[in-house]
Amino acid sequence: MLLESKIQPDTAYQKQQETLIVWSENDNYDLALSFQEKAGCDEIWEIICQIQGKDPSVDITQDIVEESEEERFDDMPEIASPIELPACELSKLEEIAELFSSVLPSPFRREKLANAIENENYISKLLDLFHMCEDLENTDCLQYLYEIVKNTILLNRTSLLEQMFSEEHIDDVIGCLEFDPSSAAPQKHREYLNSQANFREVLPITNQDLLNKIHQTYKVQYIQDVILPTPSVFEENMLSTVSSFIFFNKVDIVNMIQEDEKFLPELFTQLKDESTKDIRRRELVLFIKEYCSFAQSCQNRENFFQTLSNLGILQALEVVFAMDDVNTRQAAIDIFACIVEFNPSMVREFIVQEGQSQEDDNFLINLIIEQMICDTDPDLGCAVQLMNILRILIDPENMLATVAKTEKTIFLGFFYRHCMHSLTAPLLANTTEDKPSKDDYQTAQLLSLIIELLTFCVEHHTYHVKNYIINKDILKRVLVLLKSSHQFLVLGALRFMRRIIGMRDDFYNRYIIKGNLFQPVVSALKSNATKYNLLNSALLEFFEFIRIEDIKLVVCHLGDTFDNEFDKVDYVNTFRGLKQKYEQHLDRLNSKSPAENSLRQGSILHQGRYRRDARAMDEDEESWFDQEDDGDDPDPVVRSVDTNFRNTRVDPELDAIGRFIGMEENDVLHKDNKASNGRADSLVKSPLSNSPTKNNQAVMSPVRNMNASSPPPRPDSPMRPGTPAVESLTLLSKSKLQETNTSANNSSTSQTKEGEPINPVETKTNSLPSKQGSIVGLVDYPDEDSEDEEEEEDENSPPSKKARLSL
């Protein structure tokens, strides 16, 4: 348009907003020329002003003459007055055509003209002239009639369309539309509709009104799609009434067929009958397809599809899917797609009921999967359509929940037991080696569709797909496709693993680390390192996500395994950031003492159970779980301690700690008893203190407040009174003190000076580090020799009062 537009000396050009030039041409088009920069706009504006002899400093080149208010009111009577139609004669056809064309831009005048045509029965008079002109072969008048009839349709009046599309007039209207002035020769539309477009009745239709409605709808649809020219932007709304006319006709047809008590039952009986020939079954399927397409226009489609379900539409489709005819199967797929899109729950219910009544796996959904896998189209158009149908069926977002069970639980359990192996069979068959067995385009397209469905499952399903991927080692097979020559398939495989990593699931992460499944991805990064393409960006985003999310298991594994490979990729900061994250984790691990790490790895409850903290596990615990957990079952809240782990890690360390504490207390008490003559008076420095009793026996009691300035024990301290750790230490200290005091009283060489205090047994709450908020149990496992010595001493020692334990 801009190339053909010439700068006219009398056209008013206007510059707006420094980058926009607007003007009008032929009183019909408003044009605007927009510039990205002000300099370009000024350059063109100077050229326009130079041609018109105007000063470029002005913003408009011509004075706009506005219509006065008087002139506007002068036009009002013309709009308000009714339109008088010329006499319907051959000599007046040119005048009539001009009148009909002139009123289209004005809605008021269109309405006036439509009223005049309807009141004077003008359409019948025009069609009578058509017969006369056709008999006389008057081409000019026939072309005028084409313009008149076309513009009458564009008036968008329902009552006029009903009159024109009636059984009496519709053929004549089509005849008028054959003489298009833009065509060199008349089009033979009536000949095509009456002879070539034959009406086929798959079953005899006894309702004459239904037959007439079908014929009328077909012809009106033909007028809209074939005869009338493609509407312009301004004419689209003028054909809305024609579309509404077709819509309501289709609704009437669907309702009439559905109200017939014999038609549909007879149709489905023949369709499911095994003796029906393939040609006959094809006609029946094509009729149902057309019937379903009409039903898409109905508002109450629920009753329609429920009627089809009651008549056995899904059982009939199973029979059709087994046919060899491609066109018949394609029609069946279209029917099935309409049903699934409207009511997927109905299809899922049928599939589950079918699975309960059959022993084999020849279910409807498996037939759909088979059709997708065996699609012979090189572009896999049918497979793509079936993949979308399967996605709707397995989408938990449109599954219903009942009081007893959820549809999601029932159907997904059925799908993964009976159908998933069929879906993944091509993938498993093509990835038995370290590279794809077949790498042609059609196979790559199919595998891409399968991986897309698996990716959808990872995102929307929970334990079903997780168990399947881990048990069948699906990810390892998918990563084989990274060596495909088709980049869209490589991207699909990488996207699948990216989605798994994005779930941030420890089971997935352990499975990936255990199988060393990052190796194919790193190999793809190395082989594609010199290329700047979509795959390179996808790989970088893959590792960037791991860095940003700081997935500890994955970061540590990548740092341990692929540090050298990542050092070579220096054109982005992603891998330097990964290395920094890895080094930070190592620094945190190395900053802990060996005893702290051991205790963090082996927290023991009273009954030999290992419980995971309700908050977050530290790095050592996570690394231990990585080694021990096979990833097959969900994490329990409380774990039983593995026997090997307890024997190899916890017992020796706790035995050593228990013996160390017992020996230290024993030595201190022996020393102090000698110095203080058995008195237990001391300055208490810990929550556990010695209280003097009769017979110089020490009684252990917790001191809650030592003085006004001493802070109370922290609530979250792992060694506060009342915890299993303190209780075990209390019992341990009590037994050692009793043993020591008894020995001291019976010995003649044990003497101490009066007034010398016994050194207290100090028990610091922070001496045994543990995770904040967790429960740490310390259990002393005495040696057999020490137990025997204690028994001998107890037999020889005099009886004493029981030690009092205050908790």
PDB file of N, CA and C in Angstrom, residues 630-676:
ATOM      1  N   ASP A 630      18.138 -47.587  48.741  1.00  0.00           N
ATOM      2  CA  ASP A 630      18.053 -48.007  47.336  1.00  0.00           C
ATOM      3  C   ASP A 630      17.045 -47.209  46.556  1.00  0.00           C
ATOM      4  N   GLY A 631      16.269 -46.329  47.207  1.00  0.00           N
ATOM      5  CA  GLY A 631      15.378 -45.426  46.480  1.00  0.00           C
ATOM      6  C   GLY A 631      14.111 -46.041  45.976  1.00  0.00           C
ATOM      7  N   ASP A 632      13.753 -47.250  46.482  1.00  0.00           N
ATOM      8  CA  ASP A 632      12.563 -47.885  45.938  1.00  0.00           C
ATOM      9  C   ASP A 632      11.306 -47.479  46.681  1.00  0.00           C
ATOM     10  N   ASP A 633      11.435 -47.123  47.975  1.00  0.00           N
ATOM     11  CA  ASP A 633      10.260 -46.833  48.772  1.00  0.00           C
ATOM     12  C   ASP A 633      10.350 -45.427  49.319  1.00  0.00           C
ATOM     13  N   PRO A 634       9.217 -44.812  49.641  1.00  0.00           N
ATOM     14  CA  PRO A 634       9.244 -43.469  50.212  1.00  0.00           C
ATOM     15  C   PRO A 634       9.929 -43.470  51.566  1.00  0.00           C
ATOM     16  N   ASP A 635      10.460 -42.286  51.971  1.00  0.00           N
ATOM     17  CA  ASP A 635      11.150 -42.141  53.245  1.00  0.00           C
ATOM     18  C   ASP A 635      10.162 -42.337  54.385  1.00  0.00           C
ATOM     19  N   PRO A 636      10.411 -43.234  55.327  1.00  0.00           N
ATOM     20  CA  PRO A 636       9.602 -43.269  56.530  1.00  0.00           C
ATOM     21  C   PRO A 636      10.015 -42.188  57.490  1.00  0.00           C
ATOM     22  N   VAL A 637       9.111 -41.862  58.412  1.00  0.00           N
ATOM     23  CA  VAL A 637       9.448 -40.838  59.391  1.00  0.00           C
ATOM     24  C   VAL A 637      10.487 -41.375  60.365  1.00  0.00           C
ATOM     25  N   VAL A 638      10.330 -42.648  60.800  1.00  0.00           N
ATOM     26  CA  VAL A 638      11.267 -43.258  61.741  1.00  0.00           C
ATOM     27  C   VAL A 638      11.817 -44.510  61.101  1.00  0.00           C
ATOM     28  N   ARG A 639      13.111 -44.643  61.066  1.00  0.00           N
ATOM     29  CA  ARG A 639      13.748 -45.803  60.462  1.00  0.00           C
ATOM     30  C   ARG A 639      14.289 -46.725  61.560  1.00  0.00           C
ATOM     31  N   SER A 640      14.316 -48.002  61.303  1.00  0.00           N
ATOM     32  CA  SER A 640      15.070 -48.932  62.108  1.00  0.00           C
ATOM     33  C   SER A 640      16.517 -48.858  61.681  1.00  0.00           C
ATOM     34  N   VAL A 641      17.403 -48.949  62.654  1.00  0.00           N
ATOM     35  CA  VAL A 641      18.823 -48.818  62.341  1.00  0.00           C
ATOM     36  C   VAL A 641      19.305 -50.061  61.643  1.00  0.00           C
ATOM     37  N   ASP A 642      20.012 -49.859  60.589  1.00  0.00           N
ATOM     38  CA  ASP A 642      20.598 -50.973  59.871  1.00  0.00           C
ATOM     39  C   ASP A 642      21.614 -51.681  60.760  1.00  0.00           C
ATOM     40  N   THR A 643      21.572 -53.005  60.786  1.00  0.00           N
ATOM     41  CA  THR A 643      22.442 -53.783  61.677  1.00  0.00           C
ATOM     42  C   THR A 643      23.901 -53.550  61.356  1.00  0.00           C
ATOM     43  N   ASN A 644      24.240 -53.578  60.094  1.00  0.00           N
ATOM     44  CA  ASN A 644      25.641 -53.383  59.718  1.00  0.00           C
ATOM     45  C   ASN A 644      26.123 -52.000  60.128  1.00  0.00           C
ATOM     46  N   PHE A 645      25.279 -51.016  59.904  1.00  0.00           N
ATOM     47  CA  PHE A 645      25.660 -49.649  60.264  1.00  0.00           C
ATOM     48  C   PHE A 645      25.877 -49.522  61.771  1.00  0.00           C
ATOM     49  N   ARG A 646      24.965 -50.146  62.554  1.00  0.00           N
ATOM     50  CA  ARG A 646      25.091 -50.044  63.998  1.00  0.00           C
ATOM     51  C   ARG A 646      26.345 -50.744  64.494  1.00  0.00           C
ATOM     52  N   ASN A 647      26.626 -51.889  63.902  1.00  0.00           N
ATOM     53  CA  ASN A 647      27.797 -52.652  64.349  1.00  0.00           C
ATOM     54  C   ASN A 647      29.094 -51.975  63.945  1.00  0.00           C
ATOM     55  N   THR A 648      29.112 -51.362  62.770  1.00  0.00           N
ATOM     56  CA  THR A 648      30.367 -50.835  62.245  1.00  0.00           C
ATOM     57  C   THR A 648      30.614 -49.396  62.625  1.00  0.00           C
ATOM     58  N   ARG A 649      29.563 -48.649  62.916  1.00  0.00           N
ATOM     59  CA  ARG A 649      29.771 -47.224  63.164  1.00  0.00           C
ATOM     60  C   ARG A 649      29.403 -46.806  64.585  1.00  0.00           C
ATOM     61  N   VAL A 650      28.215 -47.145  65.020  1.00  0.00           N
ATOM     62  CA  VAL A 650      27.710 -46.573  66.258  1.00  0.00           C
ATOM     63  C   VAL A 650      28.299 -47.256  67.483  1.00  0.00           C
ATOM     64  N   ASP A 651      28.241 -48.611  67.532  1.00  0.00           N
ATOM     65  CA  ASP A 651      28.642 -49.331  68.743  1.00  0.00           C
ATOM     66  C   ASP A 651      30.063 -49.024  69.176  1.00  0.00           C
ATOM     67  N   PRO A 652      31.076 -49.157  68.287  1.00  0.00           N
ATOM     68  CA  PRO A 652      32.441 -48.893  68.750  1.00  0.00           C
ATOM     69  C   PRO A 652      32.608 -47.473  69.267  1.00  0.00           C
ATOM     70  N   GLU A 653      32.001 -46.508  68.585  1.00  0.00           N
ATOM     71  CA  GLU A 653      32.196 -45.124  69.004  1.00  0.00           C
ATOM     72  C   GLU A 653      31.499 -44.837  70.327  1.00  0.00           C
ATOM     73  N   LEU A 654      30.266 -45.326  70.471  1.00  0.00           N
ATOM     74  CA  LEU A 654      29.565 -45.111  71.729  1.00  0.00           C
ATOM     75  C   LEU A 654      30.192 -45.894  72.872  1.00  0.00           C
ATOM     76  N   ASP A 655      30.697 -47.097  72.581  1.00  0.00           N
ATOM     77  CA  ASP A 655      31.413 -47.845  73.616  1.00  0.00           C
ATOM     78  C   ASP A 655      32.617 -47.059  74.091  1.00  0.00           C
ATOM     79  N   ALA A 656      33.349 -46.520  73.146  1.00  0.00           N
ATOM     80  CA  ALA A 656      34.543 -45.755  73.521  1.00  0.00           C
ATOM     81  C   ALA A 656      34.175 -44.528  74.349  1.00  0.00           C
ATOM     82  N   ILE A 657      33.105 -43.838  73.946  1.00  0.00           N
ATOM     83  CA  ILE A 657      32.676 -42.653  74.695  1.00  0.00           C
ATOM     84  C   ILE A 657      32.213 -43.043  76.100  1.00  0.00           C
ATOM     85  N   GLY A 658      31.428 -44.122  76.182  1.00  0.00           N
ATOM     86  CA  GLY A 658      30.943 -44.561  77.499  1.00  0.00           C
ATOM     87  C   GLY A 658      32.067 -44.975  78.410  1.00  0.00           C
ATOM     88  N   ARG A 659      33.018 -45.741  77.902  1.00  0.00           N
ATOM     89  CA  ARG A 659      34.148 -46.161  78.743  1.00  0.00           C
ATOM     90  C   ARG A 659      34.980 -44.963  79.165  1.00  0.00           C
ATOM     91  N   PHE A 660      35.173 -44.031  78.238  1.00  0.00           N
ATOM     92  CA  PHE A 660      35.982 -42.851  78.559  1.00  0.00           C
ATOM     93  C   PHE A 660      35.345 -42.058  79.701  1.00  0.00           C
ATOM     94  N   ILE A 661      34.048 -41.850  79.638  1.00  0.00           N
ATOM     95  CA  ILE A 661      33.361 -41.112  80.695  1.00  0.00           C
ATOM     96  C   ILE A 661      33.448 -41.862  82.020  1.00  0.00           C
ATOM     97  N   GLY A 662      33.193 -43.186  81.984  1.00  0.00           N
ATOM     98  CA  GLY A 662      33.243 -43.978  83.211  1.00  0.00           C
ATOM     99  C   GLY A 662      34.621 -43.988  83.827  1.00  0.00           C
ATOM    100  N   MET A 663      35.676 -44.170  82.995  1.00  0.00           N
ATOM    101  CA  MET A 663      37.043 -44.185  83.535  1.00  0.00           C
ATOM    102  C   MET A 663      37.405 -42.836  84.115  1.00  0.00           C
ATOM    103  N   GLU A 664      37.019 -41.746  83.451  1.00  0.00           N
ATOM    104  CA  GLU A 664      37.372 -40.415  83.941  1.00  0.00           C
ATOM    105  C   GLU A 664      36.688 -40.138  85.273  1.00  0.00           C
ATOM    106  N   GLU A 665      35.415 -40.506  85.398  1.00  0.00           N
ATOM    107  CA  GLU A 665      34.714 -40.295  86.656  1.00  0.00           C
ATOM    108  C   GLU A 665      35.315 -41.134  87.773  1.00  0.00           C
ATOM    109  N   ASN A 666      35.654 -42.352  87.444  1.00  0.00           N
ATOM    110  CA  ASN A 666      36.210 -43.259  88.432  1.00  0.00           C
ATOM    111  C   ASN A 666      37.522 -42.717  88.977  1.00  0.00           C
ATOM    112  N   ASP A 667      38.384 -42.258  88.075  1.00  0.00           N
ATOM    113  CA  ASP A 667      39.671 -41.712  88.501  1.00  0.00           C
ATOM    114  C   ASP A 667      39.479 -40.461  89.350  1.00  0.00           C
ATOM    115  N   VAL A 668      38.612 -39.605  88.956  1.00  0.00           N
ATOM    116  CA  VAL A 668      38.396 -38.370  89.711  1.00  0.00           C
ATOM    117  C   VAL A 668      37.853 -38.658  91.085  1.00  0.00           C
ATOM    118  N   LEU A 669      36.890 -39.556  91.169  1.00  0.00           N
ATOM    119  CA  LEU A 669      36.277 -39.848  92.455  1.00  0.00           C
ATOM    120  C   LEU A 669      37.251 -40.544  93.399  1.00  0.00           C
ATOM    121  N   HIS A 670      38.057 -41.461  92.865  1.00  0.00           N
ATOM    122  CA  HIS A 670      39.076 -42.104  93.710  1.00  0.00           C
ATOM    123  C   HIS A 670      40.036 -41.087  94.275  1.00  0.00           C
ATOM    124  N   LYS A 671      40.468 -40.204  93.442  1.00  0.00           N
ATOM    125  CA  LYS A 671      41.428 -39.180  93.860  1.00  0.00           C
ATOM    126  C   LYS A 671      40.828 -38.257  94.906  1.00  0.00           C
ATOM    127  N   ASP A 672      39.583 -37.832  94.652  1.00  0.00           N
ATOM    128  CA  ASP A 672      38.946 -36.871  95.541  1.00  0.00           C
ATOM    129  C   ASP A 672      38.558 -37.509  96.873  1.00  0.00           C
ATOM    130  N   ASN A 673      38.164 -38.783  96.836  1.00  0.00           N
ATOM    131  CA  ASN A 673      37.796 -39.458  98.072  1.00  0.00           C
ATOM    132  C   ASN A 673      39.001 -39.604  99.005  1.00  0.00           C
ATOM    133  N   LYS A 674      40.139 -39.843  98.387  1.00  0.00           N
ATOM    134  CA  LYS A 674      41.346 -39.928  99.201  1.00  0.00           C
ATOM    135  C   LYS A 674      41.663 -38.580  99.844  1.00  0.00           C
ATOM    136  N   ALA A 675      41.422 -37.526  99.133  1.00  0.00           N
ATOM    137  CA  ALA A 675      41.771 -36.201  99.649  1.00  0.00           C
ATOM    138  C   ALA A 675      40.758 -35.666 100.623  1.00  0.00           C
ATOM    139  N   SER A 676      39.468 -36.051 100.517  1.00  0.00           N
ATOM    140  CA  SER A 676      38.419 -35.459 101.351  1.00  0.00           C
ATOM    141  C   SER A 676      37.835 -36.420 102.361  1.00  0.00           C
TER     142      SER A 676
END
